[in-house]
Amino acid sequence: MASKSWSPTYLANQLWAKQPKANAELFALTYGALVAELVRDLETNDKIQAELDRMGHSMGIRSVEEFLAKASLEPQSQTAVTCSQFKDTSDVLKMALKMFLGITTEAGVQEDSHFSIQFAENPLSLFVELPPDRSDLEYSQLLCGYVRGMLEMLQFDVTVTMAQSVLRGDEVNEMRVDLNQVLQAGAGDDYQEE
Amino acid sequence: MPVHSLHVFDRKGKTLFTKCYAQNKANKVDDGEQLSEKRKLVFGMLFSLKEVAASLSPSSIKDNGVHSVQTGASTCYCLETASGLRFALYITDDADKTHARSIRKAMQHAYNDIWIQSVVRSPLYNPVTPNVQATNFETNLDAFLVSQSWYR
């Protein structure tokens, strides 16, 4: 990494500085209201998490465009934002999380087919305590779906899970990203039909 | 009018947006089928060219995307994003190439500002079944293109 002329952390801070900010408490409470609504509507934790994951996925496939557009505007990022290799995506992901959520992440495990990122602060789970009957609900499942959506747009089919969560009593939040396959580029059915 | 047409394709070659600006008589007889055939050809050309370019280019240089394709009569400027979107802008009579840089910048702007603001952030846009026509992308794009010096 030292040989490269850009630093992901620097770039992430630049991007974060330019983003319009929302009030963190309003954001956390709005998300809390959303989860509470889902808890009322859907019964099991699995269903709630699936729904959160789906929502995050839709957000991810949209906001990756915005991230790519803004990151490519930064003069230092000429080579930074090409995610041609899976291992490059962990840096890019760190930048994206900083840009949209303002969270500073640290790299955990780094392997060829999976990596994990750790972050101490989770803006979604501000004020949150899980009640005893929902103690194994993955409150921040939305983030997993979000990352899955973003990487899907970059041709990586991944599974994202929260390996550790402060809400469940761990010391740090850790998100684990497993690569299932690299999707192949090529003309799809829509092209053939049209 | 130098700007002939603009197409936006997704990664799989589906046409997300297309607009023909030139109003010459030859185009009036084009029916929908011919137009979609044309779009297919444009996407196929850009797709194959990229494959060729990637296999020929020295491996040390990562950026092997196709920037433009020039013929005697017109130039096709192409912008491919990391998320797989392809913007193809056909410009006629750009023989002197003086505008090449500004056109490339303009296409970046069309993606960075117009596409992001009007399409990606629009609640009316559905990424699963893309409906760019429901957004105000076309209006904003037209306003931007008309303001460019090379539009006419």
CSV table of C-alpha atoms in Angstrom, one decimal, chain A residues 19-167:
chain,number,residue,atom,x,y,z
A,19,GLN,CA,-21.0,15.1,2.3
A,20,PRO,CA,-24.1,16.9,3.5
A,21,LYS,CA,-24.6,15.8,7.1
A,22,ALA,CA,-27.8,14.8,8.9
A,23,ASN,CA,-28.3,14.9,12.6
A,24,ALA,CA,-27.0,11.7,14.1
A,25,GLU,CA,-29.7,11.4,16.8
A,26,LEU,CA,-32.5,12.0,14.3
A,27,PHE,CA,-30.9,9.4,12.0
A,28,ALA,CA,-30.6,6.8,14.8
A,29,LEU,CA,-34.1,7.4,16.1
A,30,THR,CA,-35.5,7.2,12.6
A,31,TYR,CA,-33.8,3.8,12.1
A,32,GLY,CA,-35.0,2.7,15.5
A,33,ALA,CA,-38.5,3.6,14.5
A,34,LEU,CA,-38.1,1.6,11.4
A,35,VAL,CA,-36.9,-1.5,13.2
A,36,ALA,CA,-39.6,-1.2,15.8
A,37,GLU,CA,-42.2,-1.1,13.1
A,38,LEU,CA,-40.8,-4.2,11.6
A,39,VAL,CA,-40.7,-5.9,14.9
A,40,ARG,CA,-44.4,-5.2,15.3
A,41,ASP,CA,-45.3,-6.3,11.7
A,42,LEU,CA,-43.1,-9.4,11.4
A,43,GLU,CA,-42.9,-11.9,14.1
A,44,THR,CA,-39.6,-13.8,13.9
A,45,ASN,CA,-36.1,-12.4,14.0
A,46,ASP,CA,-35.4,-14.1,10.7
A,47,LYS,CA,-38.1,-12.3,8.9
A,48,ILE,CA,-37.2,-9.0,10.4
A,49,GLN,CA,-33.6,-9.5,9.4
A,50,ALA,CA,-34.5,-10.6,5.9
A,51,GLU,CA,-36.6,-7.4,5.5
A,52,LEU,CA,-33.8,-5.2,6.8
A,53,ASP,CA,-31.3,-6.9,4.5
A,54,ARG,CA,-33.6,-6.4,1.5
A,55,MET,CA,-33.9,-2.7,2.4
A,56,GLY,CA,-30.2,-2.3,2.8
A,57,HIS,CA,-29.6,-4.0,-0.5
A,58,SER,CA,-31.8,-1.6,-2.4
A,59,MET,CA,-30.0,1.3,-0.7
A,60,GLY,CA,-26.6,-0.2,-1.6
A,61,ILE,CA,-27.3,-0.7,-5.3
A,62,ARG,CA,-28.2,3.0,-5.5
A,63,SER,CA,-25.6,4.6,-3.3
A,64,VAL,CA,-22.7,2.8,-4.9
A,65,GLU,CA,-23.2,5.0,-8.0
A,66,GLU,CA,-23.0,8.1,-5.9
A,67,PHE,CA,-19.9,6.9,-4.2
A,68,LEU,CA,-18.1,6.0,-7.4
A,69,ALA,CA,-19.0,9.3,-9.0
A,70,LYS,CA,-17.8,11.3,-6.0
A,71,ALA,CA,-14.7,9.3,-5.4
A,72,SER,CA,-13.6,9.5,-9.0
A,73,LEU,CA,-13.8,13.3,-8.7
A,74,GLU,CA,-11.0,13.4,-6.1
A,75,PRO,CA,-7.7,14.1,-7.9
A,76,GLN,CA,-5.8,11.5,-5.8
A,77,SER,CA,-8.1,8.7,-6.6
A,78,GLN,CA,-7.1,8.0,-10.2
A,79,THR,CA,-6.3,4.4,-9.4
A,80,ALA,CA,-8.0,4.1,-6.1
A,81,VAL,CA,-11.5,3.3,-7.1
A,82,THR,CA,-11.1,0.5,-9.5
A,83,CYS,CA,-12.4,-2.6,-7.8
A,84,SER,CA,-11.1,-5.1,-10.2
A,85,GLN,CA,-9.8,-7.4,-7.5
A,86,PHE,CA,-11.9,-8.6,-4.5
A,87,LYS,CA,-9.2,-7.7,-2.0
A,88,ASP,CA,-9.2,-4.0,-3.3
A,89,THR,CA,-12.8,-3.8,-2.3
A,90,SER,CA,-12.1,-3.7,1.4
A,91,ASP,CA,-10.4,-0.4,1.1
A,92,VAL,CA,-13.1,0.9,-1.1
A,93,LEU,CA,-15.7,-0.3,1.3
A,94,LYS,CA,-14.0,1.5,4.2
A,95,MET,CA,-14.1,4.7,2.1
A,96,ALA,CA,-17.8,4.3,1.3
A,97,LEU,CA,-18.7,3.6,5.0
A,98,LYS,CA,-16.8,6.7,6.0
A,99,MET,CA,-18.4,8.8,3.3
A,100,PHE,CA,-22.0,7.8,4.0
A,101,LEU,CA,-22.0,7.0,7.7
A,102,GLY,CA,-19.0,8.7,9.0
A,103,ILE,CA,-17.7,5.6,10.7
A,104,THR,CA,-14.0,4.9,10.9
A,105,THR,CA,-13.3,1.3,10.3
A,106,GLU,CA,-10.3,-0.9,10.7
A,107,ALA,CA,-9.4,-3.9,8.7
A,108,GLY,CA,-9.8,-7.2,10.4
A,109,VAL,CA,-9.0,-10.5,8.7
A,110,GLN,CA,-7.8,-10.1,5.1
A,111,GLU,CA,-7.9,-13.3,3.0
A,112,ASP,CA,-8.4,-13.9,-0.7
A,113,SER,CA,-12.0,-14.9,-0.4
A,114,HIS,CA,-13.1,-13.1,2.7
A,115,PHE,CA,-12.3,-10.1,4.8
A,116,SER,CA,-13.7,-8.4,7.8
A,117,ILE,CA,-13.9,-4.8,8.9
A,118,GLN,CA,-14.2,-3.6,12.5
A,119,PHE,CA,-15.7,-0.5,13.8
A,120,ALA,CA,-16.2,0.7,17.3
A,121,GLU,CA,-19.1,3.1,16.7
A,122,ASN,CA,-22.2,2.2,15.0
A,123,PRO,CA,-24.4,5.2,14.3
A,124,LEU,CA,-27.5,3.0,13.8
A,125,SER,CA,-27.4,1.6,17.3
A,126,LEU,CA,-27.2,4.8,19.3
A,127,PHE,CA,-29.5,4.6,22.3
A,128,VAL,CA,-30.3,1.0,21.6
A,129,GLU,CA,-30.7,-1.8,24.1
A,130,LEU,CA,-32.1,-5.1,22.9
A,131,PRO,CA,-34.9,-6.5,25.1
A,132,PRO,CA,-34.3,-10.0,26.5
A,133,ASP,CA,-36.8,-11.7,24.1
A,134,ARG,CA,-35.1,-10.1,21.1
A,135,SER,CA,-31.5,-10.5,22.4
A,136,ASP,CA,-30.3,-12.3,19.2
A,137,LEU,CA,-31.9,-9.9,16.7
A,138,GLU,CA,-29.2,-8.6,14.4
A,139,TYR,CA,-30.2,-4.9,14.8
A,140,SER,CA,-27.8,-3.6,12.1
A,141,GLN,CA,-28.7,-6.2,9.5
A,142,LEU,CA,-29.4,-3.2,7.2
A,143,LEU,CA,-25.7,-2.5,7.0
A,144,CYS,CA,-25.1,-6.1,5.8
A,145,GLY,CA,-27.6,-5.8,3.0
A,146,TYR,CA,-26.2,-2.4,2.2
A,147,VAL,CA,-22.7,-3.8,1.7
A,148,ARG,CA,-24.1,-6.7,-0.3
A,149,GLY,CA,-25.9,-4.4,-2.6
A,150,MET,CA,-22.9,-2.2,-3.2
A,151,LEU,CA,-20.6,-5.1,-4.0
A,152,GLU,CA,-23.2,-6.7,-6.2
A,153,MET,CA,-23.1,-3.7,-8.4
A,154,LEU,CA,-19.3,-4.2,-8.7
A,155,GLN,CA,-19.8,-7.8,-9.8
A,156,PHE,CA,-19.0,-9.5,-6.5
A,157,ASP,CA,-21.6,-11.9,-5.1
A,158,VAL,CA,-20.9,-11.8,-1.4
A,159,THR,CA,-22.5,-12.9,1.8
A,160,VAL,CA,-22.3,-10.4,4.6
A,161,THR,CA,-22.8,-11.1,8.3
A,162,MET,CA,-22.2,-9.3,11.5
A,163,ALA,CA,-19.6,-11.5,13.2
A,164,GLN,CA,-19.5,-9.4,16.3
A,165,SER,CA,-21.9,-6.7,17.6
A,166,VAL,CA,-21.6,-4.4,20.5
A,167,LEU,CA,-25.3,-4.8,21.1
